Short mmCIF file of C-alpha atoms in Angstrom, two decimals:
data_model
loop_
_atom_site.label_atom_id
_atom_site.label_comp_id
_atom_site.label_asym_id
_atom_site.label_seq_id
_atom_site.Cartn_x
_atom_site.Cartn_y
_atom_site.Cartn_z
CA UNK K 1 -24.25 54.38 66.92
CA UNK K 2 -24.87 55.01 63.26
CA UNK K 3 -28.54 55.29 62.21
CA UNK K 4 -30.23 55.70 58.83
CA UNK K 5 -33.95 56.19 58.14
CA UNK K 6 -36.08 55.33 55.10
CA UNK K 7 -39.60 56.73 54.91
CA UNK K 8 -41.77 59.64 53.89
CA UNK K 9 -40.03 62.90 53.03
CA UNK K 10 -41.39 64.80 56.04
CA UNK K 11 -40.40 62.03 58.45
CA UNK K 12 -36.88 61.87 57.01
CA UNK K 13 -36.62 65.66 57.35
CA UNK K 14 -37.61 65.41 61.02
CA UNK K 15 -34.95 62.78 61.64
CA UNK K 16 -32.40 64.95 59.81
CA UNK K 17 -33.17 67.80 62.21
CA UNK K 18 -32.32 65.41 65.05
CA UNK K 19 -29.02 64.48 63.40
CA UNK K 20 -30.07 61.18 61.82
CA UNK K 21 -29.38 60.77 58.11
CA UNK K 22 -32.07 59.39 55.86
CA UNK K 23 -33.52 59.01 52.42
CA UNK K 24 -37.11 59.61 51.38
CA UNK K 25 -38.68 56.76 49.41
CA UNK K 26 -41.98 56.85 47.55
CA UNK K 27 -42.16 53.47 45.82
CA UNK K 28 -40.91 49.90 46.07
CA UNK K 29 -38.00 50.37 43.66
CA UNK K 30 -36.64 53.40 45.55
CA UNK K 31 -37.05 51.54 48.83
CA UNK K 32 -35.37 48.39 47.49
CA UNK K 33 -32.43 50.33 46.03
CA UNK K 34 -31.85 52.16 49.33
CA UNK K 35 -32.27 48.97 51.37
CA UNK K 36 -29.76 47.07 49.25
CA UNK K 37 -27.29 49.94 49.39
CA UNK K 38 -27.42 50.32 53.17
CA UNK K 39 -27.27 46.59 53.88
CA UNK K 40 -24.26 46.23 51.58
CA UNK K 41 -26.06 44.03 49.07
CA UNK K 42 -26.27 46.57 46.28
CA UNK K 43 -23.93 46.86 43.34
CA UNK K 44 -23.06 50.43 44.37
CA UNK K 45 -19.62 50.42 45.99
CA UNK K 46 -20.34 53.44 48.22
CA UNK K 47 -21.65 51.19 50.97
CA UNK K 48 -19.56 48.08 50.42
CA UNK K 49 -17.34 48.71 53.45
CA UNK K 50 -19.14 47.37 56.50
CA UNK K 51 -17.76 50.03 58.85
CA UNK K 52 -19.43 52.75 56.75
CA UNK K 53 -22.88 51.15 56.78
CA UNK K 54 -25.46 52.11 59.40
CA UNK K 55 -25.76 49.88 62.46
CA UNK K 56 -29.50 50.54 62.72
CA UNK K 57 -31.75 50.95 59.67
CA UNK K 58 -35.04 52.60 60.62
CA UNK K 59 -37.96 51.90 58.26
CA UNK K 60 -41.50 53.17 58.42
CA UNK K 61 -44.16 50.47 58.47
CA UNK K 62 -45.17 51.44 54.92
CA UNK K 63 -41.63 50.93 53.63
CA UNK K 64 -41.32 47.69 55.60
CA UNK K 65 -44.49 46.42 53.90
CA UNK K 66 -42.97 47.19 50.50
CA UNK K 67 -39.84 45.21 51.40
CA UNK K 68 -41.30 42.40 53.51
CA UNK K 69 -39.54 39.46 51.75
CA UNK K 70 -36.19 41.24 51.64
CA UNK K 71 -36.40 42.30 55.29
CA UNK K 72 -37.30 38.80 56.43
CA UNK K 73 -34.39 37.30 54.47
CA UNK K 74 -32.01 39.94 55.86
CA UNK K 75 -33.09 39.39 59.46
CA UNK K 76 -32.45 35.66 59.10
CA UNK K 77 -28.78 36.39 58.31
CA UNK K 78 -28.23 38.03 61.70
CA UNK K 79 -25.98 40.67 60.16
CA UNK K 80 -25.82 44.39 60.78
CA UNK K 81 -27.72 46.70 60.31
CA UNK K 82 -30.53 45.96 62.71
CA UNK K 83 -33.90 46.68 61.08
CA UNK K 84 -36.30 48.74 63.21
CA UNK K 85 -39.84 49.53 62.08
CA UNK K 86 -41.62 52.66 63.23
CA UNK K 87 -45.08 54.07 62.45
CA UNK K 88 -45.20 56.48 59.51
CA UNK K 89 -46.74 59.92 59.38
CA UNK K 90 -50.24 58.43 59.28
CA UNK K 91 -49.68 56.51 62.49
CA UNK K 92 -49.59 52.82 63.29
CA UNK K 93 -50.96 50.51 60.59
CA UNK K 94 -54.05 48.73 61.88
CA UNK K 95 -53.52 45.05 62.56
CA UNK K 96 -49.73 45.23 63.02
CA UNK K 97 -48.07 44.38 66.30
CA UNK K 98 -46.44 47.21 68.16
CA UNK K 99 -43.00 46.85 69.74
CA UNK K 100 -44.68 46.62 73.14
CA UNK K 101 -46.91 43.78 71.91
CA UNK K 102 -43.88 41.88 70.61
CA UNK K 103 -42.01 42.30 73.90
CA UNK K 104 -45.07 41.20 75.84
CA UNK K 105 -45.30 38.04 73.71
CA UNK K 106 -41.60 37.23 73.93
CA UNK K 107 -41.07 37.95 77.62
CA UNK K 108 -44.52 37.61 79.09
CA UNK K 109 -44.20 40.90 80.97
CA UNK K 110 -46.16 44.10 80.39
CA UNK K 111 -43.88 47.03 79.60
#
């Protein structure tokens, strides 16, 4: 499985140590450029071949907030990569559902 992470520099470094490639982003434009590149929507031809794109794109909650409209539109297409949100270095953002909360709502079973 091919993964790619977008988030804070320290978090990306940690993922790199575990063998997962990533790119640090600090603002909306950096995040949007990286998101478009790795979903194959960008004008950069480096990621135009679907087999070279990541299958799972991991975003911190902060990055996901910056790209909320783009992420929602992408998820509606049902295409790869799968977008996964994780807490950033400062922890879970207050008021956001955790993965466990979402599973509990969808399935009705505590995990």
